[in-house]
Short mmCIF file of C-alpha atoms in Angstrom, two decimals:
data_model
loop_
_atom_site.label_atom_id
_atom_site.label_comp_id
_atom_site.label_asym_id
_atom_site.label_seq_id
_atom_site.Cartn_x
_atom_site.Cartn_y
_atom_site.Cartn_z
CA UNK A 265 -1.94 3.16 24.38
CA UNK A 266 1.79 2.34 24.53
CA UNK A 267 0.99 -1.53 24.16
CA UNK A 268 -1.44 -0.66 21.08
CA UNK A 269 1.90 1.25 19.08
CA UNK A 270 3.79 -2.30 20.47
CA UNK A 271 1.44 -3.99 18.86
CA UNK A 272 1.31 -2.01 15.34
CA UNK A 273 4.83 -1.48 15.51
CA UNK A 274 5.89 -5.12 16.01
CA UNK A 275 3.12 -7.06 13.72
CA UNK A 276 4.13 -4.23 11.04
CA UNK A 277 7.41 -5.96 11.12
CA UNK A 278 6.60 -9.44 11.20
CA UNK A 279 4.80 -8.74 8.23
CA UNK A 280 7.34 -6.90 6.01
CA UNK A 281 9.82 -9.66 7.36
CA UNK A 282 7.34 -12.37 6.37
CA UNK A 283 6.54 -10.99 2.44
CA UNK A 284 9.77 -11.77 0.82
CA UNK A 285 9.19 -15.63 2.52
CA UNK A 286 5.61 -15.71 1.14
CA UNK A 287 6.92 -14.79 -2.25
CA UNK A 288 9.58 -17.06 -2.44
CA UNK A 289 7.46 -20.06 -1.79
CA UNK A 290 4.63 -18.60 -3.95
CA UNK A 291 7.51 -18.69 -6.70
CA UNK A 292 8.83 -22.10 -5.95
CA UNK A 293 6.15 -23.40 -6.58
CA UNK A 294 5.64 -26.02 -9.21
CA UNK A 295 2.73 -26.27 -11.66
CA UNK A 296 1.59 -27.87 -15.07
CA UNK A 297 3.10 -25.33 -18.04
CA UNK A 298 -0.63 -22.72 -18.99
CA UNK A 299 -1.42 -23.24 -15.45
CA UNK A 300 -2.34 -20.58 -13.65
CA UNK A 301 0.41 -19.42 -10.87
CA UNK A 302 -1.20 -16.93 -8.44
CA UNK A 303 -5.14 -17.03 -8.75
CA UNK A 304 -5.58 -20.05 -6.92
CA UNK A 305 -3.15 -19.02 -3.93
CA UNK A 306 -5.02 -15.84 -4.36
CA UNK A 307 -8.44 -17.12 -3.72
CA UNK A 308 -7.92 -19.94 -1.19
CA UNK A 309 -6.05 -17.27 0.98
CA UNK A 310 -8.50 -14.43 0.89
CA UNK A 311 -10.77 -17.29 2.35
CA UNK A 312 -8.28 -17.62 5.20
CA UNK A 313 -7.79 -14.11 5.50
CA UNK A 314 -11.98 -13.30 6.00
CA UNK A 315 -11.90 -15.74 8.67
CA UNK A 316 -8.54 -14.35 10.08
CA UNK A 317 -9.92 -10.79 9.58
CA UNK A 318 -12.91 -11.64 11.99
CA UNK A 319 -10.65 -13.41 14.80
CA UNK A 320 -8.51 -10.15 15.31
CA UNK A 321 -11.81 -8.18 16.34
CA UNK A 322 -12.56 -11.32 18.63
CA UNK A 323 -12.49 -10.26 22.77
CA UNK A 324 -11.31 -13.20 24.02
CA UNK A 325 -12.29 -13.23 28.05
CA UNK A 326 -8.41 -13.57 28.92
CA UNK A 327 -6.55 -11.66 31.52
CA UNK A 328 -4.99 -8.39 30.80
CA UNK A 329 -1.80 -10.38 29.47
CA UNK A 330 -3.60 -13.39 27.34
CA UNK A 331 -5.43 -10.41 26.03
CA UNK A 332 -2.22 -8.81 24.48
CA UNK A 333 -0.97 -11.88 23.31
CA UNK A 334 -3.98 -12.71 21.78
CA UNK A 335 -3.51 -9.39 19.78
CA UNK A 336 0.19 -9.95 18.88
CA UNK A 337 -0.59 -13.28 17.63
CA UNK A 338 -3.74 -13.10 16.09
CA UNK A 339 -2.64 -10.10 14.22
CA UNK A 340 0.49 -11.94 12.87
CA UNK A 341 -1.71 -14.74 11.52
CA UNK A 342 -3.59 -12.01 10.05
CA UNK A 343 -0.76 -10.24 8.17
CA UNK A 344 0.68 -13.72 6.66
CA UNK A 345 -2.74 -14.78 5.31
CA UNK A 346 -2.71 -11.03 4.14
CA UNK A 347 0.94 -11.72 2.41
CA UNK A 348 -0.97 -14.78 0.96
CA UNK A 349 -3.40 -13.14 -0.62
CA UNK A 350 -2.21 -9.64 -1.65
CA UNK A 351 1.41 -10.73 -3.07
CA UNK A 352 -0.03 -13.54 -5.84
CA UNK A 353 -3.28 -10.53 -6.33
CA UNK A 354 -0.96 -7.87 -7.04
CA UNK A 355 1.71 -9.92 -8.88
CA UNK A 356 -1.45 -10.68 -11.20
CA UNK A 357 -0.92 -6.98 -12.93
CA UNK A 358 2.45 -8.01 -14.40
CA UNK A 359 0.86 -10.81 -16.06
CA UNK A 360 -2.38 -9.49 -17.54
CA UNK A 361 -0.65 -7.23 -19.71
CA UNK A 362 2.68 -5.53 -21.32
CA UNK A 363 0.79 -2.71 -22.62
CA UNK A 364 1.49 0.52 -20.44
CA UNK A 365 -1.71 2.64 -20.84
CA UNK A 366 -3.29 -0.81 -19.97
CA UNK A 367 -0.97 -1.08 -16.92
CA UNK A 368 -1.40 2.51 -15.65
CA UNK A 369 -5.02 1.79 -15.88
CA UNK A 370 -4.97 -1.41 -14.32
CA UNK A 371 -3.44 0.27 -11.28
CA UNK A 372 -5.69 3.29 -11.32
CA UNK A 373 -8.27 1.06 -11.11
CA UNK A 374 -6.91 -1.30 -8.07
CA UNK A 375 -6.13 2.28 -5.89
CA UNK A 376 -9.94 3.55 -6.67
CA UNK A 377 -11.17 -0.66 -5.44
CA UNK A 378 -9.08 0.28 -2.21
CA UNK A 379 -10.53 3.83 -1.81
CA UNK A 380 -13.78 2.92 -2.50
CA UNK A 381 -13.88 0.09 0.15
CA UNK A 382 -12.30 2.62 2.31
CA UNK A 383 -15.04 5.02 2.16
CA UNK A 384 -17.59 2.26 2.13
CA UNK A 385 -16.11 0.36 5.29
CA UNK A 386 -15.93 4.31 6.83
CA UNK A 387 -19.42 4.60 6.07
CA UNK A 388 -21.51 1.41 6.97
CA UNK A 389 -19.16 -0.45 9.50
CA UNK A 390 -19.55 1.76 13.02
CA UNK A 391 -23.82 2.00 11.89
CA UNK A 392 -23.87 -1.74 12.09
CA UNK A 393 -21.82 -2.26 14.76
CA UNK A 394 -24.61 0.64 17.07
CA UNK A 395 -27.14 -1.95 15.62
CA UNK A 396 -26.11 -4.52 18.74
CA UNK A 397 -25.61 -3.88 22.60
CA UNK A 398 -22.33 -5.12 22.45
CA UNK A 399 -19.26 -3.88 20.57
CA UNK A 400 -18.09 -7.27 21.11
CA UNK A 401 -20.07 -8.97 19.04
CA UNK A 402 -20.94 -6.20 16.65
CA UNK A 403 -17.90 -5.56 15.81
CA UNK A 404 -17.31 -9.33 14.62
CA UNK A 405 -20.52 -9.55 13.20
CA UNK A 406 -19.99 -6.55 10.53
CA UNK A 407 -16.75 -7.52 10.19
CA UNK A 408 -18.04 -11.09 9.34
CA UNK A 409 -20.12 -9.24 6.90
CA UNK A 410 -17.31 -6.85 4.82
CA UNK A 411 -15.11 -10.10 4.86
CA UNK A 412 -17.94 -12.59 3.23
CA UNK A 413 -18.22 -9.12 0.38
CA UNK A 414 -14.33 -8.96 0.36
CA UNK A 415 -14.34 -13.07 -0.50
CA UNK A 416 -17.02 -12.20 -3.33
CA UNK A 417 -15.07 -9.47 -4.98
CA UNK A 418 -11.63 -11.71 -4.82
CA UNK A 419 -13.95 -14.29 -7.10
CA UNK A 420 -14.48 -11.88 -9.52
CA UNK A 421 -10.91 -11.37 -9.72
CA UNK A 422 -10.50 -15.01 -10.18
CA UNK A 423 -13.17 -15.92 -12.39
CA UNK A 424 -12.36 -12.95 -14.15
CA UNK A 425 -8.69 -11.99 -14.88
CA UNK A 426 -6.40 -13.87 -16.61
CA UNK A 427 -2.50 -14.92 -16.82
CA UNK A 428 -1.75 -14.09 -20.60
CA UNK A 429 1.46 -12.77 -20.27
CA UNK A 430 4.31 -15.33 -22.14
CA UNK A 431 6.59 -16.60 -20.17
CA UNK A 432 9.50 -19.27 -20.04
CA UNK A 433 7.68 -22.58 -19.38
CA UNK A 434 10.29 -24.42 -18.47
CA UNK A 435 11.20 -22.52 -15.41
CA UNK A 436 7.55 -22.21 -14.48
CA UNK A 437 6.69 -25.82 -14.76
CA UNK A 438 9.92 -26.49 -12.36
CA UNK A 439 11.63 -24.03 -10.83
CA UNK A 440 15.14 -24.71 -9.11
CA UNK A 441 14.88 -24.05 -5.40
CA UNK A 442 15.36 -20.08 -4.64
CA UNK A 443 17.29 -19.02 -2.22
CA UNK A 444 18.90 -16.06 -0.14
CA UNK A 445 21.16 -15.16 -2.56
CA UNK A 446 18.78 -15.41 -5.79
CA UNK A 447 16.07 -13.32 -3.94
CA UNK A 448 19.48 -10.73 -3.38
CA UNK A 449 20.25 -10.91 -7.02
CA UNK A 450 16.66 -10.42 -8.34
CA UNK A 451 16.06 -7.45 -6.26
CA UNK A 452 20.06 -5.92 -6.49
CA UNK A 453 20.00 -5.99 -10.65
CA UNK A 454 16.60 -4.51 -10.83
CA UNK A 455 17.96 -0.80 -10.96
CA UNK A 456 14.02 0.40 -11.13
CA UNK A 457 12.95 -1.65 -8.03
CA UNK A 458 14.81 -0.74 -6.00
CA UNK A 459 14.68 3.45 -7.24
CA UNK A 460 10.43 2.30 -6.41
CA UNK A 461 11.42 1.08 -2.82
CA UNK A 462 13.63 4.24 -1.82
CA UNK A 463 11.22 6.24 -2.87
CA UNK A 464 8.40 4.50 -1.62
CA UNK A 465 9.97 4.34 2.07
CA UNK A 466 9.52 8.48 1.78
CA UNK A 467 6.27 8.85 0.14
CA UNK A 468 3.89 5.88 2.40
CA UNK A 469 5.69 7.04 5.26
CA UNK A 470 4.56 11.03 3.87
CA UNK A 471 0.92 9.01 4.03
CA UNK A 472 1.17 7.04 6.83
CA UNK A 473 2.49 9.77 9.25
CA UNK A 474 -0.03 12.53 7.57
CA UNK A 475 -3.06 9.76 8.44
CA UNK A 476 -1.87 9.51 11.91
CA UNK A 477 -1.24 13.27 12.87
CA UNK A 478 -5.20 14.02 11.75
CA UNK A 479 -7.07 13.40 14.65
CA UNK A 480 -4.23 15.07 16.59
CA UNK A 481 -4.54 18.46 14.58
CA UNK A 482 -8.49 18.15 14.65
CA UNK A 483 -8.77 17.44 18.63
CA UNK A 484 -6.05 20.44 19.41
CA UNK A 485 -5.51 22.51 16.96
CA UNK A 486 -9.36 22.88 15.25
CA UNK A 487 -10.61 21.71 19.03
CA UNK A 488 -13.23 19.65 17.74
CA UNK A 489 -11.80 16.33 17.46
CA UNK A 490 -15.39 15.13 15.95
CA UNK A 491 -14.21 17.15 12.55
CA UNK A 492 -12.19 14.35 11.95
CA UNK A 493 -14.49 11.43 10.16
CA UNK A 494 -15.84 14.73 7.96
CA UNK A 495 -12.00 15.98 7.47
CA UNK A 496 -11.00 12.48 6.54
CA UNK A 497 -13.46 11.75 4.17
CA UNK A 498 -13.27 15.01 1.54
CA UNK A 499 -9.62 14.51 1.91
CA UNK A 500 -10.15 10.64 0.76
CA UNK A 501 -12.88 11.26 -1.55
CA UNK A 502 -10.99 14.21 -3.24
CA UNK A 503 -8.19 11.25 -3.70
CA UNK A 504 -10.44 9.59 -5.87
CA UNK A 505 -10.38 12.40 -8.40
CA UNK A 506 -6.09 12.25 -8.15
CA UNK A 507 -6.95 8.51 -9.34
CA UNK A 508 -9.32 9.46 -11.93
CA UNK A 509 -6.41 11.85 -13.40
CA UNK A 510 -3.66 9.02 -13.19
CA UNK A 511 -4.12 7.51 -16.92
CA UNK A 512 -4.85 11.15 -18.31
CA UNK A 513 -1.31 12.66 -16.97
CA UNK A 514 0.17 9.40 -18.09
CA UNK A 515 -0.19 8.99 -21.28
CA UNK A 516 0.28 12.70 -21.81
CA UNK A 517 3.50 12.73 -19.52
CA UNK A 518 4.60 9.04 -19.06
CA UNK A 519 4.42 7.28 -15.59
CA UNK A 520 7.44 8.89 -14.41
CA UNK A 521 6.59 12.49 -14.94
CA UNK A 522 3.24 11.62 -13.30
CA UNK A 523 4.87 10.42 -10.51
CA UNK A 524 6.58 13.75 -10.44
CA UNK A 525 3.61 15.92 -10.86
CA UNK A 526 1.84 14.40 -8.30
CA UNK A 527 4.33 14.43 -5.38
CA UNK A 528 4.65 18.23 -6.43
CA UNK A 529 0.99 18.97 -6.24
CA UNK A 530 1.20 17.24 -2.31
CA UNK A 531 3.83 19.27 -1.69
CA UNK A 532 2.84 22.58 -2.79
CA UNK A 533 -0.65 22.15 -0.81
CA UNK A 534 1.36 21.42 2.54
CA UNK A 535 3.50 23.87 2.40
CA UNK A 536 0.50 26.88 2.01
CA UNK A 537 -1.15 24.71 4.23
CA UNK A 538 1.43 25.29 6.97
CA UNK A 539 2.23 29.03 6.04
CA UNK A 540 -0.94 30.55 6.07
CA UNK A 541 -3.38 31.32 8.95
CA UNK A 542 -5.36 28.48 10.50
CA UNK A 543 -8.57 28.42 8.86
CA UNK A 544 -10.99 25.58 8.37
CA UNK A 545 -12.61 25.80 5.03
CA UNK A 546 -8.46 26.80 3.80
CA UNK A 547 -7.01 23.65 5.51
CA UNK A 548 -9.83 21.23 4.16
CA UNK A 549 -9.26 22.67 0.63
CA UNK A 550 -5.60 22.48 0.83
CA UNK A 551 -5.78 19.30 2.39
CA UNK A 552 -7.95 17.68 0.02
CA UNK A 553 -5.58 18.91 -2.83
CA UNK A 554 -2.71 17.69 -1.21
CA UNK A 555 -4.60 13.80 -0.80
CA UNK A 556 -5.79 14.43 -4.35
CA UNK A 557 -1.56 15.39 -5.53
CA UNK A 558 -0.50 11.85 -3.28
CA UNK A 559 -2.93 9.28 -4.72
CA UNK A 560 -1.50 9.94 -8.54
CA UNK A 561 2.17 8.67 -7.90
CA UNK A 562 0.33 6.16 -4.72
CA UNK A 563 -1.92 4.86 -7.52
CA UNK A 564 1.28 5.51 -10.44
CA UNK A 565 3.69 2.71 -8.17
CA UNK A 566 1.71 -0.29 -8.99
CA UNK A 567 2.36 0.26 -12.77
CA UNK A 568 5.56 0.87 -11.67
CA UNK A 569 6.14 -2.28 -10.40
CA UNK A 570 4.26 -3.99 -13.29
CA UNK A 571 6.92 -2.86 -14.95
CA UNK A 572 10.05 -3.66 -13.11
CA UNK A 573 8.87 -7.60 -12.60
CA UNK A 574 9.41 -7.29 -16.35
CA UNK A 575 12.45 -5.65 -16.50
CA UNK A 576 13.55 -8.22 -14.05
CA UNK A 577 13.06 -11.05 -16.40
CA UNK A 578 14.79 -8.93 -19.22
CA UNK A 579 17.81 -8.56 -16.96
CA UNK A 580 18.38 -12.45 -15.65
CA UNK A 581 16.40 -14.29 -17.94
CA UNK A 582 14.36 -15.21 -14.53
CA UNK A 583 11.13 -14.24 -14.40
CA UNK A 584 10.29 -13.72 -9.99
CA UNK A 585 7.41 -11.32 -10.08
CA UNK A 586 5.76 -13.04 -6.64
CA UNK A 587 9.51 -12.07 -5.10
CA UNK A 588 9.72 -8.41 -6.72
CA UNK A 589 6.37 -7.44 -5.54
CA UNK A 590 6.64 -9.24 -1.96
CA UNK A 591 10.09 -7.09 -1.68
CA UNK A 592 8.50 -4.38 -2.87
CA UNK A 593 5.37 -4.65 -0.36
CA UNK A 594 8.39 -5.10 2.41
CA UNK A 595 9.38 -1.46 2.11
CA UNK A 596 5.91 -0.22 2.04
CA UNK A 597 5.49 -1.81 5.64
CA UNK A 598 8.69 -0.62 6.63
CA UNK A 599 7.89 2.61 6.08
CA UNK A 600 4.70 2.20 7.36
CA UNK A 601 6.42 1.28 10.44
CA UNK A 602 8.96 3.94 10.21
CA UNK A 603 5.55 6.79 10.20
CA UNK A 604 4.12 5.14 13.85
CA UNK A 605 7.92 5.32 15.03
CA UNK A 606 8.08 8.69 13.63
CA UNK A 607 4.33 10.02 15.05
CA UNK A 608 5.39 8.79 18.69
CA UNK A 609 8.63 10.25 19.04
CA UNK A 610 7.80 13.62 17.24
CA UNK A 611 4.46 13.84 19.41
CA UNK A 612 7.48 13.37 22.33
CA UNK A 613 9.76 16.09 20.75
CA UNK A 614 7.30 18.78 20.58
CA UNK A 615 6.10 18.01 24.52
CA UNK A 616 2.61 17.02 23.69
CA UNK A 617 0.46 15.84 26.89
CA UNK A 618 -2.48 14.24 25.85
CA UNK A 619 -5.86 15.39 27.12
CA UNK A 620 -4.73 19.20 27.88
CA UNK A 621 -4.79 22.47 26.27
CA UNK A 622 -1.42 22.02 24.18
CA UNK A 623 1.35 24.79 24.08
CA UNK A 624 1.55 27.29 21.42
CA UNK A 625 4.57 25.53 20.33
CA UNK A 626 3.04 21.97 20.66
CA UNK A 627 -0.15 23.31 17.88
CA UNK A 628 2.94 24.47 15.54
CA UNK A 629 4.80 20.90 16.29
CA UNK A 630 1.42 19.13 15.49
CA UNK A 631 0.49 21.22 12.58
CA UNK A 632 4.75 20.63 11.49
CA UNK A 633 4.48 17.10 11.58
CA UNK A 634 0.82 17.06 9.78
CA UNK A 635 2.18 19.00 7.07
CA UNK A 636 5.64 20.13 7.00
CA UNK A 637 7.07 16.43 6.96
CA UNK A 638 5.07 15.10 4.45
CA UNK A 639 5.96 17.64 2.61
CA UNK A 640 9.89 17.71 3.10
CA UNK A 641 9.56 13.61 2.47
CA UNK A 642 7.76 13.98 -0.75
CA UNK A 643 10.85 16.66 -1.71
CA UNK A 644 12.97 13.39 -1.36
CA UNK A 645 11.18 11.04 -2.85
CA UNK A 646 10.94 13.60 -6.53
CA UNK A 647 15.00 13.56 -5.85
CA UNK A 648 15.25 9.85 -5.63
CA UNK A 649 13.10 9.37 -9.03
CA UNK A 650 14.01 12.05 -10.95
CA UNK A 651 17.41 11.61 -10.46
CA UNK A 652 18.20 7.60 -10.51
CA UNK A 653 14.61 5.97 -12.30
CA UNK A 654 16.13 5.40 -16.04
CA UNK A 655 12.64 3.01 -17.23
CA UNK A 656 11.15 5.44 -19.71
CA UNK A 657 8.00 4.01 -21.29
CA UNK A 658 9.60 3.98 -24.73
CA UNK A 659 12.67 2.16 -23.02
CA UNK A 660 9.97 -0.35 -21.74
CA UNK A 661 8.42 -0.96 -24.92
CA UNK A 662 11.51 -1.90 -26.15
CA UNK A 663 12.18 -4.55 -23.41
CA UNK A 664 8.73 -5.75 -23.55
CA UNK A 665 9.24 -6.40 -27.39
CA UNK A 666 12.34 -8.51 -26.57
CA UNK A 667 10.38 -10.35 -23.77
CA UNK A 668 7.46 -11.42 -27.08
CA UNK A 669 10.22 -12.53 -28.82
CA UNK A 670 12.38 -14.63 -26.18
CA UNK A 671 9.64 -16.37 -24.66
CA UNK A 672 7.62 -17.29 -27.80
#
């Protein structure tokens, strides 16, 4: 177990180390003006990434040790064919379309693709994988299978979305080299990036940490640990409705105050979550609301970041949307690794020992850390946006507008 949280913890790492290099090159790089810039690195690297995808549930017949290394390393060249292929896919937003409704819907539509394949992949993977005698090979095979889908779907993208978005030709048709310093200066003058990365360091750990602390609550403190695929998936199908809501509170509140109302709704659930009396039918409501509150703002950051590549080019004249989202996706996995840090050493604090009754004051500590952080995380993260996020929509608009005309 401790090498497994090595393993997460360290790749986790690698990989938010690794974005900001993937974006940089993915910027530098030079192509005929109307060209497209991120499809094709989009599409030849979610090839790489099926194939990659496959290798990490490979059981090499190494010793104990090759075993591990095989992990660390085949789940590092997994996470930079991942960077590969999710930095030029999600930069693609910012360049579809300046038009916020379109933007919020955009985004509410790539966090319902994710849940969806969630619940799908919860669904049909473990039945195929009983359909051979060896998890060895089954779990490659339907692997294999989701990855050869995954490749399909990215096609669509490709064949299907395009880069419309003016821009400054000349800098896209040859870009200087970019280095340390301009990857410091696009992120430290883009006021709403880096209000999106404080905040989202709180609110994906809030997720993470909350994902991780399930199957500890349903093995101890509902003591039936097989609740937990059941638990899990009304709390992730309820999160579907959250992104069904996401363009409806926006364009009646504007992506901020949706943001708001979301991380609100989370916290509210959690904390009558952790007040009242343990009951199952309560906590799976209350749980499922408290999903259904997290997916808005979840769903709400992509727009978000949408619009901060453009405010970005506004402010330098440089337009470095690969870099904004790859530094963006860096604090996402640092907070990602800050929730497995935070799981192990709060599972330490409150003197859990696995595989025995737990302590009165170990069920509180679980049921704490289940709820009671999320919820005191998601406090901070409505503090850091309300107080310091100054991109209105109209103020958008009005950059957006200057954009048409500078670039045309």
């Amino acid at each position: 177990a401790a090498v497994g949280v090595a393993i997460f913890l360290v790749t986790k790492l690698f990989d938010a180390i690794v974005d900001p290099i993937v974006g940089t090159f993915i910027e530098s790089r030079k192509i005929k003006p109307g060209s497209s810039k991120y499809k094709p690195v989009m599409m030849i690297s979610s090839i790489v990434l099926a194939i990659l995808s496959v290798f990490v549930f490979l059981t090499p017949n190494f010793s104990v040790e090759g075993k591990i290394i095989y992990a660390y390393f085949s789940y590092m060249a997994w996470g930079i064919a991942y960077s590969f292929t999710n930095i030029p896919y999600g930069t693609l937003a910012a360049t579809m379309t300046q038009d916020p409704q379109e933007r919020t819907s955009l985004a509410a539509f790539r966090q319902l693709g994710s849940t969806m394949a969630l619940l799908i992949s919860t669904i049909v993977v473990v039945p195929m994988v009983e359909k051979f005698p060896n998890e060895s090979v089954g779990y490659p095979v339907a692997i294999g299978i989701m990855a050869i889908v995954g490749i399909g779907a990215f096609y669509v993208t490709f064949k299907n979305c395009h880069e419309q978005v003016a821009t400054n030709t000349k800098i896209v048709a040859a870009p200087e080299k970019i280095t340390f310093k301009d990857i410091l200066k696009t992120v430290g003058t883009n006021r709403p990036l880096l209000v999106i990365i404080f905040m989202t360091i709180f609110s994906i750990s809030a997720f993470n940490l909350r994902s991780a602390m399930l199957i500890y609550f349903c093995q101890y403190n509902l003591g039936n640990i097989t609740l937990m695929p059941y638990v899990g998936f009304v709390s992730i199908a309820c999160s579907l409705l959250g992104v069904v809501a996401m363009p409806i509170l926006s364009k009646r509140f504007g992506k901020k105050n949706t943001v708001i109302i979301g991380f609100a709704i989370s916290i509210i659930a959690d904390v009558i979550n952790f007040i009242i009396p343990l009951h199952l039918v309560t906590f799976v409501i209350l749980q499922s609301i408290g999903y259904f509150g997290l997916s808005i703002p979840n769903g709400m950051t992509w727009a978000l970041v949408s619009d901060a590549i453009d405010y970005g080019e506004w402010k330098t004249g440089e337009k470095r949307g690969a870099i904004t989202y790859s530094v963006f996706n860096f604090s996402r996995k640092i907070a990602q690794s800050i929730a497995g840090f935070a799981c192990g050493i709060g599972l330490a604090l409150i003197g859990y020992i696995p595989k025995v009754a737990q302590t009165a004051g170990s069920l509180l500590g679980i049921k704490g850390l289940l709820l009671l952080y999320p919820a005191i995380a998601l406090a901070v993260a409505i503090v850091i946006i309300t107080l310091l996020y100054n991109l209105s929509d109209k103020k958008y608009l009005e950059i957006a507008s200057d954009l048409r005309k500078r670039n045309s």
